[in-house]
mmCIF file of C-alpha atoms in Angstrom:
data_model
loop_
_atom_site.group_PDB
_atom_site.id
_atom_site.type_symbol
_atom_site.label_atom_id
_atom_site.label_comp_id
_atom_site.label_asym_id
_atom_site.label_seq_id
_atom_site.Cartn_x
_atom_site.Cartn_y
_atom_site.Cartn_z
ATOM 1 C CA THR A 1 20.816 16.764 -11.491
ATOM 2 C CA ARG A 2 17.784 15.447 -13.364
ATOM 3 C CA ALA A 3 18.967 11.830 -13.065
ATOM 4 C CA ILE A 4 19.194 12.108 -9.263
ATOM 5 C CA SER A 5 15.784 13.792 -9.175
ATOM 6 C CA LEU A 6 14.319 10.931 -11.223
ATOM 7 C CA PHE A 7 15.934 8.339 -8.925
ATOM 8 C CA MET A 8 14.481 10.057 -5.839
ATOM 9 C CA ASP A 9 11.031 10.403 -7.404
ATOM 10 C CA ILE A 10 11.008 6.730 -8.438
ATOM 11 C CA GLY A 11 11.933 5.773 -4.862
ATOM 12 C CA GLN A 12 9.223 7.987 -3.448
ATOM 13 C CA GLY A 13 6.591 6.713 -5.855
ATOM 14 C CA ALA A 14 7.563 3.079 -5.347
ATOM 15 C CA GLY A 15 7.412 3.451 -1.578
ATOM 16 C CA LEU A 16 4.057 5.225 -1.623
ATOM 17 C CA SER A 17 2.516 2.662 -3.953
ATOM 18 C CA GLY A 18 3.977 -0.250 -1.967
ATOM 19 C CA ALA A 19 2.519 1.281 1.192
ATOM 20 C CA SER A 20 -0.837 1.642 -0.573
ATOM 21 C CA GLY A 21 -0.787 -2.066 -1.305
ATOM 22 C CA VAL A 22 -0.354 -2.814 2.403
ATOM 23 C CA ARG A 23 -3.257 -0.516 3.384
ATOM 24 C CA PRO A 24 -4.528 2.010 0.844
ATOM 25 C CA PHE A 25 -5.956 4.830 2.931
ATOM 26 C CA LEU A 26 -3.298 6.324 5.221
ATOM 27 C CA PRO A 27 -0.566 6.634 2.534
ATOM 28 C CA ALA A 28 -2.928 8.596 0.273
ATOM 29 C CA LEU A 29 -4.096 10.786 3.174
ATOM 30 C CA LEU A 30 -0.529 11.456 4.335
ATOM 31 C CA ALA A 31 0.741 12.230 0.820
ATOM 32 C CA GLY A 32 -2.220 14.516 0.131
ATOM 33 C CA ALA A 33 -1.875 16.370 3.430
ATOM 34 C CA LEU A 34 1.882 16.904 2.986
ATOM 35 C CA ALA A 35 1.424 17.929 -0.644
ATOM 36 C CA ARG A 36 -1.069 20.593 0.443
ATOM 37 C CA GLU A 37 1.725 22.051 2.577
ATOM 38 C CA ASP A 38 4.335 21.480 -0.181
ATOM 39 C CA THR A 39 6.291 19.290 2.233
ATOM 40 C CA GLY A 40 8.236 16.529 0.505
ATOM 41 C CA LEU A 41 5.996 16.545 -2.556
ATOM 42 C CA ASP A 42 3.606 18.837 -4.384
ATOM 43 C CA PHE A 43 1.010 17.814 -6.951
ATOM 44 C CA ASP A 44 0.087 21.411 -7.904
ATOM 45 C CA GLY A 45 0.544 22.160 -11.584
ATOM 46 C CA THR A 46 0.321 18.483 -12.588
ATOM 47 C CA ASP A 47 -2.502 16.271 -13.814
ATOM 48 C CA PHE A 48 -2.600 14.865 -10.272
ATOM 49 C CA THR A 49 -3.511 18.049 -8.401
ATOM 50 C CA PHE A 50 -6.678 16.302 -7.195
ATOM 51 C CA LEU A 51 -4.552 14.035 -4.971
ATOM 52 C CA GLU A 52 -4.152 16.945 -2.562
ATOM 53 C CA SER A 53 -7.634 18.422 -2.978
ATOM 54 C CA PRO A 54 -9.998 18.428 0.035
ATOM 55 C CA TRP A 55 -12.750 16.491 -1.766
ATOM 56 C CA PHE A 56 -10.352 13.667 -2.640
ATOM 57 C CA LEU A 57 -8.967 13.423 0.892
ATOM 58 C CA VAL A 58 -12.488 13.409 2.336
ATOM 59 C CA ALA A 59 -13.473 10.651 -0.123
ATOM 60 C CA VAL A 60 -10.469 8.528 0.891
ATOM 61 C CA PHE A 61 -11.287 9.060 4.574
ATOM 62 C CA ALA A 62 -14.926 8.065 3.949
ATOM 63 C CA LEU A 63 -13.768 4.871 2.202
ATOM 64 C CA ALA A 64 -11.515 4.096 5.189
ATOM 65 C CA VAL A 65 -14.457 4.451 7.582
ATOM 66 C CA ALA A 66 -16.672 2.307 5.317
ATOM 67 C CA ALA A 67 -13.998 -0.418 5.169
ATOM 68 C CA TYR A 68 -13.638 -0.374 8.959
ATOM 69 C CA MET A 69 -17.415 -0.668 9.421
ATOM 70 C CA ALA A 70 -17.631 -3.511 6.880
ATOM 71 C CA GLN A 71 -14.876 -5.438 8.667
ATOM 72 C CA ARG A 72 -16.659 -5.003 11.987
ATOM 73 C CA ARG A 73 -19.747 -6.577 10.389
ATOM 74 C CA GLY A 74 -17.805 -9.678 9.370
ATOM 75 C CA LEU A 75 -17.266 -8.785 5.713
ATOM 76 C CA SER A 76 -13.478 -9.163 5.860
ATOM 77 C CA ALA A 77 -13.200 -11.263 2.687
ATOM 78 C CA GLN A 78 -15.019 -8.645 0.617
ATOM 79 C CA VAL A 79 -13.031 -5.830 2.222
ATOM 80 C CA ASP A 80 -9.732 -7.609 1.467
ATOM 81 C CA ARG A 81 -10.621 -7.798 -2.243
ATOM 82 C CA ALA A 82 -11.647 -4.130 -2.219
ATOM 83 C CA MET A 83 -8.386 -3.223 -0.470
ATOM 84 C CA LEU A 84 -6.382 -4.826 -3.263
ATOM 85 C CA GLY A 85 -8.300 -2.854 -5.896
ATOM 86 C CA LEU A 86 -8.077 0.440 -4.004
ATOM 87 C CA GLY A 87 -4.406 -0.130 -3.192
ATOM 88 C CA VAL A 88 -3.556 -0.696 -6.842
ATOM 89 C CA VAL A 89 -5.501 2.369 -8.020
ATOM 90 C CA LEU A 90 -4.186 4.724 -5.332
ATOM 91 C CA GLY A 91 -0.664 3.304 -5.639
ATOM 92 C CA ALA A 92 -0.654 3.928 -9.390
ATOM 93 C CA LEU A 93 -1.888 7.503 -8.910
ATOM 94 C CA LEU A 94 0.642 8.289 -6.169
ATOM 95 C CA PHE A 95 3.567 6.884 -8.163
ATOM 96 C CA ALA A 96 2.522 8.802 -11.274
ATOM 97 C CA GLY A 97 1.973 11.945 -9.192
ATOM 98 C CA SER A 98 5.452 11.625 -7.658
ATOM 99 C CA LEU A 99 7.004 11.521 -11.124
ATOM 100 C CA ALA A 100 4.866 14.401 -12.396
ATOM 101 C CA ASP A 101 5.819 16.496 -9.347
ATOM 102 C CA SER A 102 9.326 17.049 -10.788
ATOM 103 C CA GLY A 103 8.221 17.244 -14.406
ATOM 104 C CA HIS A 104 8.989 13.641 -15.372
ATOM 105 C CA THR A 105 6.757 11.597 -17.678
ATOM 106 C CA SER A 106 4.050 10.225 -15.420
ATOM 107 C CA TRP A 107 2.639 7.198 -17.277
ATOM 108 C CA PRO A 108 5.446 4.805 -16.227
ATOM 109 C CA GLY A 109 4.343 5.560 -12.669
ATOM 110 C CA ILE A 110 0.947 4.005 -13.414
ATOM 111 C CA VAL A 111 2.622 0.740 -14.427
ATOM 112 C CA GLY A 112 5.174 0.853 -11.614
ATOM 113 C CA GLY A 113 2.520 1.818 -9.083
ATOM 114 C CA VAL A 114 0.339 -1.154 -9.962
ATOM 115 C CA ALA A 115 3.317 -3.508 -9.613
ATOM 116 C CA CYS A 116 4.557 -2.039 -6.307
ATOM 117 C CA ALA A 117 1.064 -1.933 -4.784
ATOM 118 C CA ALA A 118 0.492 -5.563 -5.749
ATOM 119 C CA LEU A 119 3.851 -6.419 -4.203
ATOM 120 C CA GLY A 120 2.892 -4.688 -0.951
ATOM 121 C CA TYR A 121 -0.476 -6.404 -0.899
ATOM 122 C CA PHE A 122 0.772 -9.943 -1.465
ATOM 123 C CA ALA A 123 3.718 -9.502 0.911
ATOM 124 C CA VAL A 124 1.911 -7.965 3.887
ATOM 125 C CA ALA A 125 -1.825 -7.450 3.420
ATOM 126 C CA ALA A 126 -2.465 -11.000 2.190
ATOM 127 C CA LEU A 127 -0.331 -12.333 5.044
ATOM 128 C CA PHE A 128 -2.442 -10.406 7.561
ATOM 129 C CA ALA A 129 -5.635 -11.562 5.846
ATOM 130 C CA ARG A 130 -4.594 -15.202 6.294
ATOM 131 C CA ALA A 131 -3.716 -14.533 9.924
ATOM 132 C CA ARG A 132 -7.127 -12.913 10.439
ATOM 133 C CA LYS A 133 -8.865 -16.063 9.207
ATOM 134 C CA ARG A 134 -7.017 -18.139 11.801
ATOM 135 C CA ILE A 135 -8.166 -15.938 14.672
ATOM 136 C CA SER A 136 -11.361 -17.279 16.190
ATOM 137 C CA ASP A 137 -12.492 -14.113 17.960
ATOM 138 C CA SER A 138 -13.437 -11.255 15.674
ATOM 139 C CA GLY A 139 -12.788 -8.552 18.222
ATOM 140 C CA GLY A 140 -9.568 -7.123 19.601
ATOM 141 C CA ALA A 141 -7.078 -9.450 17.922
ATOM 142 C CA VAL A 142 -8.391 -8.712 14.431
ATOM 143 C CA ALA A 143 -8.449 -4.971 15.135
ATOM 144 C CA LEU A 144 -4.855 -5.240 16.353
ATOM 145 C CA LEU A 145 -3.777 -6.909 13.097
ATOM 146 C CA ASP A 146 -5.409 -4.133 11.080
ATOM 147 C CA ALA A 147 -3.706 -1.538 13.279
ATOM 148 C CA TYR A 148 -0.320 -3.191 12.627
ATOM 149 C CA ALA A 149 -0.963 -3.063 8.876
ATOM 150 C CA ASP A 150 -1.918 0.628 9.120
ATOM 151 C CA VAL A 151 1.262 1.405 11.075
ATOM 152 C CA ILE A 152 3.410 -0.408 8.482
ATOM 153 C CA ALA A 153 1.701 1.430 5.606
ATOM 154 C CA LEU A 154 1.945 4.832 7.293
ATOM 155 C CA ALA A 155 5.596 4.347 8.294
ATOM 156 C CA LEU A 156 6.597 3.237 4.795
ATOM 157 C CA ALA A 157 4.722 6.145 3.205
ATOM 158 C CA GLY A 158 6.316 8.670 5.566
ATOM 159 C CA LEU A 159 9.827 7.294 5.080
ATOM 160 C CA SER A 160 9.345 7.212 1.306
ATOM 161 C CA ILE A 161 8.456 10.897 1.280
ATOM 162 C CA LEU A 162 11.235 11.955 3.664
ATOM 163 C CA PHE A 163 13.965 9.611 2.419
ATOM 164 C CA PRO A 164 12.966 7.956 -0.903
ATOM 165 C CA PRO A 165 15.931 5.525 -1.218
ATOM 166 C CA LEU A 166 14.584 3.599 1.804
ATOM 167 C CA ALA A 167 11.675 2.441 -0.350
ATOM 168 C CA SER A 168 13.939 0.055 -2.261
ATOM 169 C CA VAL A 169 14.835 -1.667 1.033
ATOM 170 C CA ALA A 170 11.147 -2.081 1.874
ATOM 171 C CA LEU A 171 10.319 -3.469 -1.570
ATOM 172 C CA ALA A 172 13.189 -5.948 -1.292
ATOM 173 C CA ALA A 173 11.816 -7.015 2.102
ATOM 174 C CA PHE A 174 8.387 -7.513 0.485
ATOM 175 C CA LEU A 175 9.946 -9.817 -2.118
ATOM 176 C CA VAL A 176 11.671 -11.841 0.599
ATOM 177 C CA LEU A 177 8.375 -12.188 2.492
ATOM 178 C CA ILE A 178 6.563 -13.431 -0.619
ATOM 179 C CA VAL A 179 9.315 -15.946 -1.477
ATOM 180 C CA ARG A 180 9.415 -17.245 2.099
ATOM 181 C CA SER A 181 5.633 -17.600 2.376
ATOM 182 C CA ARG A 182 5.523 -19.435 -0.972
ATOM 183 C CA GLY A 183 8.310 -21.746 0.205
ATOM 184 C CA GLU A 184 6.494 -22.500 3.473
ATOM 185 C CA ALA A 185 3.268 -23.178 1.587
ATOM 186 C CA ALA A 186 5.096 -25.574 -0.753
ATOM 187 C CA GLN A 187 6.626 -27.402 2.231
ATOM 188 C CA LYS A 188 3.220 -27.795 3.877
ATOM 189 C CA TYR A 189 1.768 -29.158 0.631
ATOM 190 C CA GLU A 190 4.598 -31.669 0.307
ATOM 191 C CA GLY A 191 4.072 -32.670 3.943
ATOM 192 C CA LEU A 192 0.384 -33.299 3.334
ATOM 193 C CA ARG A 193 1.151 -35.339 0.220
ATOM 194 C CA SER A 194 3.617 -37.516 2.157
ATOM 195 C CA LEU A 195 0.938 -38.233 4.786
ATOM 196 C CA ARG A 196 -1.256 -39.774 2.095
#
């Protein structure tokens, strides 16, 4: 029925946008590549056809390479801010495109995509960014952290396309991560205050 279709599309869009918040490039590339083959989703015939167009996928890939090169040159702080912006934009587009795919109104996907991408960023990407700052060597360990983030983003995007209801589990896990990290930060602050 249409209600089940809407539920599945919301799950798919939420998962894709949450994954984009973690790392923006691979979810967009995966969704675009699968949409070109009409596997799991299809943006043809919607206002979001460009999400599966070759020029868009090449542009996303070029941005991924540029971000990698910038991080290698020690510009991680600037890249992290850019990742948040790109994650929010791509997440909003992917969520809206998922809704439009089945003929649903797409604009709520823009709002939901921004929220889910921000959730993914602050739960995982920001956590990895803080961990990166604590690592003294800028070589293999940092690259490994980025690889972990890419794997998480790609896995969440793939699962969201293949089995959309799983996205709600991932988003709930993101909320738990944020609450726990805030709680730990508050405890550290209280500990520092007591030392004074």
